[in-house]
Short mmCIF file of C-alpha atoms and ligand atoms in Angstrom, two decimals:
data_model
loop_
_atom_site.label_atom_id
_atom_site.label_comp_id
_atom_site.label_asym_id
_atom_site.label_seq_id
_atom_site.Cartn_x
_atom_site.Cartn_y
_atom_site.Cartn_z
CA MET M 1 71.31 81.53 -18.63
CA SER M 2 72.67 79.12 -15.85
CA GLU M 3 72.92 80.11 -12.32
CA PRO M 4 76.65 81.02 -11.23
CA LEU M 5 77.88 78.40 -8.77
CA SER M 6 77.92 80.99 -6.10
CA GLU M 7 74.19 81.51 -6.31
CA MET M 8 73.52 77.63 -6.27
CA THR M 9 72.07 76.15 -3.08
CA VAL M 10 73.59 72.92 -1.91
CA LEU M 11 71.90 71.14 1.05
CA VAL M 12 74.16 69.49 3.71
CA VAL M 13 72.30 66.69 5.51
CA GLY M 14 73.33 65.53 8.93
CA GLU M 15 76.61 65.51 10.60
CA LEU M 16 79.36 65.24 7.84
CA ASN M 17 83.24 65.52 7.90
CA LYS M 18 83.85 69.32 8.63
CA ARG M 19 85.84 69.66 5.50
CA ILE M 20 82.64 69.18 3.26
CA PRO M 21 80.63 72.18 4.57
CA ALA M 22 83.85 74.26 4.76
CA ARG M 23 84.95 73.55 1.19
CA LEU M 24 81.23 73.72 -0.19
CA ALA M 25 80.95 77.16 1.43
CA GLU M 26 83.65 78.58 -0.58
CA ARG M 27 81.77 77.79 -3.85
CA PHE M 28 77.91 77.51 -3.30
CA ARG M 29 75.19 78.50 -1.00
CA VAL M 30 75.15 76.04 1.78
CA VAL M 31 72.21 75.20 3.78
CA ARG M 32 72.39 72.50 6.71
CA VAL M 33 69.57 70.43 8.05
CA ASP M 34 69.82 67.63 10.80
CA ARG M 35 68.21 64.83 8.56
CA GLY M 36 66.79 64.44 5.14
CA ASP M 37 63.20 65.35 6.18
CA PRO M 38 61.44 67.66 3.72
CA ALA M 39 59.35 69.03 6.56
CA LEU M 40 62.69 70.64 7.95
CA LEU M 41 62.85 72.90 4.68
CA SER M 42 60.55 75.93 3.62
CA GLU M 43 58.75 75.50 0.31
CA GLU M 44 60.90 78.51 -0.77
CA LEU M 45 64.03 76.68 0.15
CA ARG M 46 63.10 73.32 -1.41
CA ALA M 47 62.53 75.13 -4.70
CA LYS M 48 66.13 76.25 -4.75
CA VAL M 49 68.16 73.09 -3.83
CA ARG M 50 70.34 72.03 -6.67
CA GLY M 51 72.65 69.52 -4.90
CA ILE M 52 72.69 67.46 -1.81
CA ALA M 53 75.97 66.29 0.33
CA ALA M 54 75.04 63.68 2.66
CA MET M 55 76.06 60.61 4.75
CA ALA M 56 72.51 60.20 6.22
CA PRO M 57 69.65 58.52 4.48
CA ILE M 58 68.04 60.17 1.32
CA ASP M 59 64.67 58.76 0.46
CA ALA M 60 62.36 59.14 -2.36
CA ALA M 61 60.06 61.59 -0.34
CA LEU M 62 63.01 63.99 0.10
CA ILE M 63 64.07 63.59 -3.59
CA ASP M 64 60.57 64.29 -4.77
CA SER M 65 60.19 67.29 -2.57
CA LEU M 66 63.13 68.97 -4.29
CA PRO M 67 62.10 69.95 -7.87
CA LYS M 68 65.61 71.31 -8.92
CA LEU M 69 67.59 68.73 -7.37
CA GLU M 70 70.35 67.39 -9.87
CA ILE M 71 72.84 65.55 -7.76
CA ILE M 72 73.14 63.64 -4.30
CA ALA M 73 76.95 63.44 -3.46
CA SER M 74 76.92 60.52 -0.83
CA PHE M 75 79.90 60.22 1.65
CA GLY M 76 80.95 56.49 1.71
CA VAL M 77 81.51 53.93 -1.00
CA GLY M 78 78.57 51.99 0.27
CA TYR M 79 75.43 53.98 -0.55
CA ASP M 80 72.69 51.61 0.79
CA GLY M 81 71.07 54.82 2.54
CA VAL M 82 70.48 56.57 -0.63
CA ASN M 83 67.35 55.54 -2.73
CA ALA M 84 69.54 55.62 -5.95
CA ARG M 85 66.94 53.70 -8.24
CA HIS M 86 64.33 56.49 -7.46
CA ALA M 87 66.90 59.19 -8.12
CA ALA M 88 67.47 57.56 -11.49
CA THR M 89 63.83 57.81 -12.46
CA ARG M 90 63.88 61.60 -11.53
CA LYS M 91 67.29 61.93 -13.61
CA VAL M 92 69.13 63.00 -10.46
CA MET M 93 72.80 61.84 -10.37
CA VAL M 94 74.18 59.89 -7.22
CA THR M 95 77.81 60.03 -6.60
CA ASN M 96 79.69 57.82 -3.72
CA THR M 97 83.25 57.64 -2.78
CA PRO M 98 85.07 54.64 -4.01
CA ASP M 99 88.80 53.86 -4.22
CA VAL M 100 90.01 56.65 -1.95
CA LEU M 101 89.27 54.39 1.06
CA THR M 102 90.04 50.86 -0.27
CA GLU M 103 93.51 50.50 1.15
CA GLU M 104 92.52 51.96 4.68
CA VAL M 105 89.41 49.55 4.91
CA ALA M 106 91.67 46.52 3.91
CA ASP M 107 94.07 47.40 6.68
CA THR M 108 91.14 47.56 9.15
CA ALA M 109 89.85 44.16 7.95
CA LEU M 110 93.24 42.72 8.46
CA GLY M 111 93.77 44.25 11.92
CA LEU M 112 90.28 42.98 12.90
CA LEU M 113 90.95 39.40 11.68
CA ILE M 114 94.28 39.19 13.51
CA ASN M 115 92.77 40.66 16.78
CA THR M 116 89.80 38.26 16.40
CA VAL M 117 92.13 35.21 16.00
CA ARG M 118 95.08 36.29 18.25
CA GLU M 119 93.04 38.10 20.96
CA LEU M 120 95.13 41.34 21.04
CA SER M 121 92.59 43.68 22.75
CA ARG M 122 92.14 40.95 25.38
CA ALA M 123 95.86 40.50 25.85
CA GLU M 124 96.36 44.22 26.27
CA ASP M 125 93.25 44.46 28.83
CA TRP M 126 95.30 41.53 30.89
CA LEU M 127 98.41 43.78 30.83
CA ARG M 128 96.46 46.98 31.74
CA GLN M 129 94.54 45.26 34.72
CA GLY M 130 97.87 44.06 36.21
CA ARG M 131 97.06 40.50 35.69
CA TRP M 132 100.41 39.73 34.04
CA ILE M 133 102.03 40.77 37.24
CA SER M 134 99.27 38.78 39.40
CA GLU M 135 98.52 35.96 37.45
CA GLY M 136 101.45 35.49 34.76
CA HIS M 137 101.32 35.25 31.04
CA TYR M 138 98.12 35.69 29.00
CA ARG M 139 96.92 32.31 27.61
CA LEU M 140 98.19 30.84 24.54
CA THR M 141 95.42 31.65 21.82
CA PRO M 142 93.38 28.66 20.68
CA LEU M 143 93.26 29.99 17.27
CA THR M 144 96.09 30.96 14.85
CA LEU M 145 96.34 32.43 11.28
CA ARG M 146 98.63 29.79 10.41
CA GLY M 147 97.44 27.32 7.78
CA ARG M 148 94.00 29.13 7.43
CA LYS M 149 92.11 29.11 4.17
CA ALA M 150 90.41 32.53 3.59
CA GLY M 151 87.40 32.96 1.60
CA ILE M 152 85.97 36.56 0.45
CA PHE M 153 82.32 37.21 -0.02
CA GLY M 154 82.64 40.15 -2.23
CA MET M 155 85.71 40.26 -4.38
CA GLY M 156 85.40 43.86 -5.54
CA ARG M 157 87.88 46.95 -4.79
CA ILE M 158 88.28 46.23 -1.11
CA GLY M 159 87.92 42.36 -1.27
CA LEU M 160 90.75 42.32 -3.70
CA ALA M 161 92.82 44.55 -1.41
CA ILE M 162 92.25 42.19 1.54
CA ALA M 163 93.13 39.14 -0.76
CA ARG M 164 96.36 40.66 -1.62
CA ARG M 165 97.14 41.36 2.19
CA LEU M 166 96.21 37.75 3.15
CA GLU M 167 98.19 36.20 0.24
CA ALA M 168 101.15 38.22 1.78
CA LEU M 169 100.39 36.41 5.10
CA GLY M 170 100.47 33.04 3.50
CA LEU M 171 96.76 32.22 3.44
CA SER M 172 95.16 30.44 0.55
CA ILE M 173 92.34 32.61 -1.07
CA ALA M 174 88.83 31.76 -2.58
CA TYR M 175 85.87 33.90 -3.34
CA HIS M 176 82.21 34.34 -4.14
CA ASN M 177 80.60 37.17 -6.20
CA ARG M 178 77.55 36.81 -8.29
CA ASN M 179 80.09 36.69 -11.29
CA PRO M 180 83.52 35.42 -11.44
CA VAL M 181 86.17 38.19 -11.97
CA GLU M 182 87.94 37.86 -15.20
CA GLY M 183 91.70 36.86 -14.96
CA LEU M 184 91.64 36.45 -11.43
CA GLY M 185 93.57 33.43 -10.24
CA TYR M 186 91.70 32.68 -7.00
CA ALA M 187 89.32 29.82 -6.65
CA TYR M 188 85.84 31.00 -7.47
CA HIS M 189 82.65 29.57 -5.72
CA PRO M 190 79.26 30.25 -7.43
CA THR M 191 77.50 30.06 -4.10
CA LEU M 192 78.25 31.62 -0.71
CA LYS M 193 77.45 28.22 1.06
CA GLY M 194 79.89 26.28 -1.29
CA LEU M 195 82.65 29.05 -0.26
CA ALA M 196 81.98 28.82 3.37
CA GLY M 197 82.28 24.93 3.18
CA ALA M 198 85.64 25.12 1.41
CA VAL M 199 87.16 27.66 3.85
CA ASP M 200 87.63 28.13 7.53
CA THR M 201 88.05 31.93 7.36
CA LEU M 202 85.20 33.84 5.78
CA ILE M 203 85.36 37.60 5.19
CA ALA M 204 82.22 39.48 4.08
CA VAL M 205 82.71 42.85 2.28
CA VAL M 206 79.54 42.96 0.13
CA PRO M 207 77.24 46.25 -0.25
CA GLY M 208 74.22 46.21 1.74
CA THR M 209 71.53 45.45 -0.98
CA VAL M 210 68.30 43.34 -1.36
CA SER M 211 70.37 40.65 -2.80
CA THR M 212 72.85 40.35 0.09
CA ALA M 213 70.41 40.93 2.99
CA ARG M 214 70.94 38.17 5.70
CA ALA M 215 73.06 36.28 3.16
CA VAL M 216 75.36 34.99 5.95
CA ASN M 217 72.93 32.78 7.81
CA ALA M 218 72.84 29.77 9.95
CA GLU M 219 73.33 27.32 7.04
CA VAL M 220 76.51 29.50 5.84
CA LEU M 221 78.03 29.44 9.44
CA GLU M 222 77.28 25.82 9.72
CA ALA M 223 79.16 25.13 6.47
CA LEU M 224 82.03 27.33 7.77
CA GLY M 225 82.49 25.01 10.73
CA PRO M 226 83.78 24.79 14.29
CA ALA M 227 87.19 26.18 13.35
CA GLY M 228 85.52 28.89 11.43
CA VAL M 229 86.30 32.57 11.98
CA PHE M 230 83.69 35.17 10.40
CA VAL M 231 84.81 38.83 9.74
CA ASN M 232 82.37 41.40 8.45
CA ILE M 233 83.65 44.80 7.25
CA GLY M 234 80.95 45.29 4.74
CA ARG M 235 77.41 45.87 5.96
CA GLY M 236 75.58 44.38 9.10
CA SER M 237 72.52 43.94 6.91
CA THR M 238 74.03 41.17 5.12
CA VAL M 239 74.38 38.76 8.30
CA ASP M 240 71.69 37.28 10.24
CA GLU M 241 72.82 38.41 13.52
CA GLN M 242 70.81 36.14 15.60
CA ALA M 243 71.99 33.28 13.84
CA LEU M 244 75.51 34.51 14.11
CA ALA M 245 75.19 35.06 18.00
CA ARG M 246 73.87 31.45 18.32
CA ALA M 247 76.70 30.00 16.11
CA LEU M 248 79.32 31.80 18.31
CA ALA M 249 77.51 30.70 21.57
CA ASP M 250 77.09 26.96 20.74
CA GLY M 251 80.45 26.44 18.82
CA THR M 252 79.10 26.11 15.40
CA ILE M 253 81.75 28.48 14.55
CA ALA M 254 84.93 29.61 16.64
CA ALA M 255 85.11 33.40 16.55
CA ALA M 256 83.82 36.48 14.69
CA GLY M 257 85.30 39.96 14.26
CA LEU M 258 82.48 42.78 13.21
CA ASP M 259 83.05 46.32 12.11
CA VAL M 260 79.29 46.78 10.98
CA PHE M 261 75.88 45.93 12.45
CA ALA M 262 72.37 45.87 11.21
CA ASP M 263 71.06 48.61 13.28
CA GLU M 264 74.07 50.93 14.18
CA PRO M 265 75.01 52.10 16.68
CA ASN M 266 72.96 49.50 18.50
CA VAL M 267 74.80 46.30 18.90
CA PRO M 268 72.67 43.13 19.95
CA GLN M 269 73.13 42.32 23.61
CA ALA M 270 73.78 38.70 22.48
CA LEU M 271 76.71 39.69 20.47
CA LEU M 272 78.00 41.98 23.28
CA ASP M 273 77.81 39.19 25.73
CA LEU M 274 80.15 36.80 23.61
CA PRO M 275 83.71 36.54 24.52
CA ASN M 276 84.55 35.20 21.18
CA ALA M 277 83.18 38.17 19.24
CA THR M 278 85.51 41.25 18.53
CA LEU M 279 83.54 44.32 17.95
CA LEU M 280 84.55 47.53 16.45
CA PRO M 281 82.31 50.60 16.07
CA HIS M 282 82.23 51.08 12.18
CA VAL M 283 85.91 52.22 11.90
CA GLY M 284 86.80 50.75 8.66
CA SER M 285 87.77 53.96 6.96
CA ALA M 286 88.03 56.06 10.02
CA SER M 287 91.26 57.84 9.82
CA VAL M 288 91.77 61.72 9.28
CA HIS M 289 93.69 60.81 6.18
CA THR M 290 90.97 58.68 4.52
CA ARG M 291 87.99 60.45 5.84
CA ASP M 292 89.52 63.75 4.44
CA ALA M 293 90.08 62.04 1.02
CA MET M 294 86.35 60.86 1.07
CA ALA M 295 85.18 64.41 2.01
CA ASP M 296 87.16 65.91 -0.87
CA LEU M 297 85.68 63.48 -3.33
CA VAL M 298 82.19 64.39 -2.16
CA VAL M 299 82.89 68.16 -2.76
CA ASP M 300 84.82 67.38 -6.14
CA ASN M 301 81.85 65.51 -7.39
CA LEU M 302 79.35 68.50 -6.92
CA VAL M 303 81.98 70.88 -8.18
CA SER M 304 82.62 68.78 -11.37
CA TRP M 305 78.78 68.30 -11.90
CA PHE M 306 78.02 72.06 -11.62
CA ALA M 307 81.21 73.40 -13.30
CA GLU M 308 81.77 70.78 -15.98
CA GLY M 309 78.51 68.93 -16.25
CA ARG M 310 79.88 65.64 -15.31
CA PRO M 311 80.33 63.55 -11.99
CA LEU M 312 83.67 62.02 -10.92
CA THR M 313 82.27 58.75 -9.47
CA ALA M 314 78.65 58.21 -10.36
CA VAL M 315 77.04 55.04 -8.91
CA PRO M 316 75.92 52.41 -11.38
CA GLU M 317 72.26 53.13 -11.18
CA THR M 318 72.66 56.73 -12.19
CA ALA M 319 75.88 56.49 -14.57
CA HIS M 320 73.52 57.25 -17.54
CA VAL M 321 72.06 60.40 -16.12
CA LYS M 322 73.11 63.52 -17.90
CA ALA M 323 73.47 67.09 -16.70
CA GLY M 324 71.12 69.86 -17.75
P1 LIG F 401 82.90 46.91 -4.97
O1 LIG F 401 84.05 47.25 -5.62
O2 LIG F 401 81.49 47.37 -5.65
O3 LIG F 401 82.62 45.36 -4.68
C1 LIG F 401 81.52 44.91 -4.20
C2 LIG F 401 81.62 43.31 -4.46
O4 LIG F 401 80.45 42.47 -4.01
C3 LIG F 401 81.68 43.04 -5.87
O5 LIG F 401 82.66 42.18 -6.12
C4 LIG F 401 80.33 42.41 -6.25
O6 LIG F 401 80.56 41.29 -7.32
C5 LIG F 401 79.98 41.68 -4.85
N1 LIG F 401 78.59 41.40 -4.76
C6 LIG F 401 77.67 42.37 -4.85
N2 LIG F 401 76.37 41.91 -4.64
C7 LIG F 401 76.70 40.58 -4.51
C8 LIG F 401 75.81 39.46 -4.19
N3 LIG F 401 74.42 39.63 -4.16
N4 LIG F 401 76.32 38.29 -4.14
C9 LIG F 401 77.53 37.96 -4.12
N5 LIG F 401 78.46 39.15 -4.41
C10 LIG F 401 77.89 40.41 -4.40
O7 LIG F 401 82.64 47.65 -3.55
P2 LIG F 401 83.92 47.96 -2.53
O8 LIG F 401 84.41 49.23 -2.91
O9 LIG F 401 84.77 46.72 -2.57
O10 LIG F 401 82.86 48.28 -1.20
C11 LIG F 401 82.21 47.09 -0.60
C12 LIG F 401 81.36 47.55 0.52
O11 LIG F 401 82.23 47.55 1.54
C13 LIG F 401 80.64 48.81 0.29
O12 LIG F 401 79.51 48.77 -0.54
C14 LIG F 401 80.35 49.08 1.79
O13 LIG F 401 79.13 48.73 2.11
C15 LIG F 401 81.33 48.32 2.61
N6 LIG F 401 82.29 49.29 3.19
C16 LIG F 401 82.43 49.34 4.65
C17 LIG F 401 83.33 50.18 5.31
C18 LIG F 401 83.48 50.16 6.74
O14 LIG F 401 83.98 51.15 7.32
N7 LIG F 401 83.41 49.03 7.33
C19 LIG F 401 84.20 51.04 4.43
C20 LIG F 401 83.98 50.88 2.98
C21 LIG F 401 83.05 50.12 2.44
P3 LIG F 401 79.31 40.97 -8.24
O15 LIG F 401 78.65 42.30 -8.74
O16 LIG F 401 79.93 40.01 -9.35
O17 LIG F 401 78.39 40.09 -7.52
C1 LIG F 402 82.05 55.22 6.07
C2 LIG F 402 81.68 53.15 4.80
O1 LIG F 402 82.38 55.33 7.37
O2 LIG F 402 82.34 53.86 2.81
C3 LIG F 402 81.75 53.31 3.34
O3 LIG F 402 80.82 52.56 2.83
O4 LIG F 402 80.95 52.26 5.46
C4 LIG F 402 82.54 53.99 5.78
O5 LIG F 402 83.67 54.14 5.01
C5 LIG F 402 80.42 55.41 6.05
O6 LIG F 402 79.91 55.49 4.85
C6 LIG F 402 80.22 56.79 6.71
O7 LIG F 402 80.02 56.50 8.20
#
């Protein structure tokens, strides 16, 4: 006979939205650990864990140390921290939190783009420092959104929501994915360099994978050109940050707006030193509204898996994994 939900052990790994442990505790036995290190769990506990809720990295060693593990519910649509391929080989389900954050992240991308081009944070600093009174008007911004041609690297859920917003602002839209999106009217470019060469505003919103690692490199930035603006709302690993800092410093491109970095929360000094880089601390989805919706989806995936034998939002690598 299968264990009642209240007897099942779910491991909460690392700091998570408070709603997750609170809601899980109403249904399951919850155990918390600071990070996904098997050495932090006794052998007796490792033998009991059936599910994981996490935002922290979950690697093959942790998965292999939990013989009864069935599901890893990851917080975030990007699940680059979870070894989903290994989970699939162990018939462990992995879920993420798509859709519920799409519009929020697209809003943030637009805010970041406008701030990068129109220098809104710097203009506010000018006011707060009393310089409007002592020195007069803030400078006219050399850059504008008017007449810009946008290129989206990653025309998925969030990429499309960004494109719709940019269209409303009057920008032309083109994109690069590995495959064209059927029925989508925007211009498709089969290479990222080709896309960068055809636009002056490149917005990256691709997952952090082996195939996207450092894809935005010196060559792509060169193709984007001296009026170029680069925005990254996807993953820092998709950018060669050294090449980006050089391109911003020597005028290869005009400006960049970055919400994500390769080694968060550490931001390279070369980027911090640049006046033409707008830098945000990974806040794409960071409203109470959206983080609560993501937290609920993490919990609902675990409940659905254990109560109904199916996940709500499986990642593609484990879509075939069956319960029991
Ligand atoms: P999605 O719907 O899966 O879209 C991803 C897109 O990237 C797809 O169109 C895919 O098209 C394209 N892609 C993947 N690999 C590629 C490659 N090697 N070359 C070219 N295109 C590639 O995902 P989403 O929901 O839009 O989320 C996208 C990413 O945004 C997440 O994975 C996450 O890393 C990031 N994100 C960041 C924040 C934040 O707070 N900053 C918040 C949410 C999400 P093809 O498969 O045809 O290539
Ligand atoms: C989250 C994200 O903030 O969903 C994603 O992929 O990057 C963000 O929404 C992140 O996963 C947790 O910090």
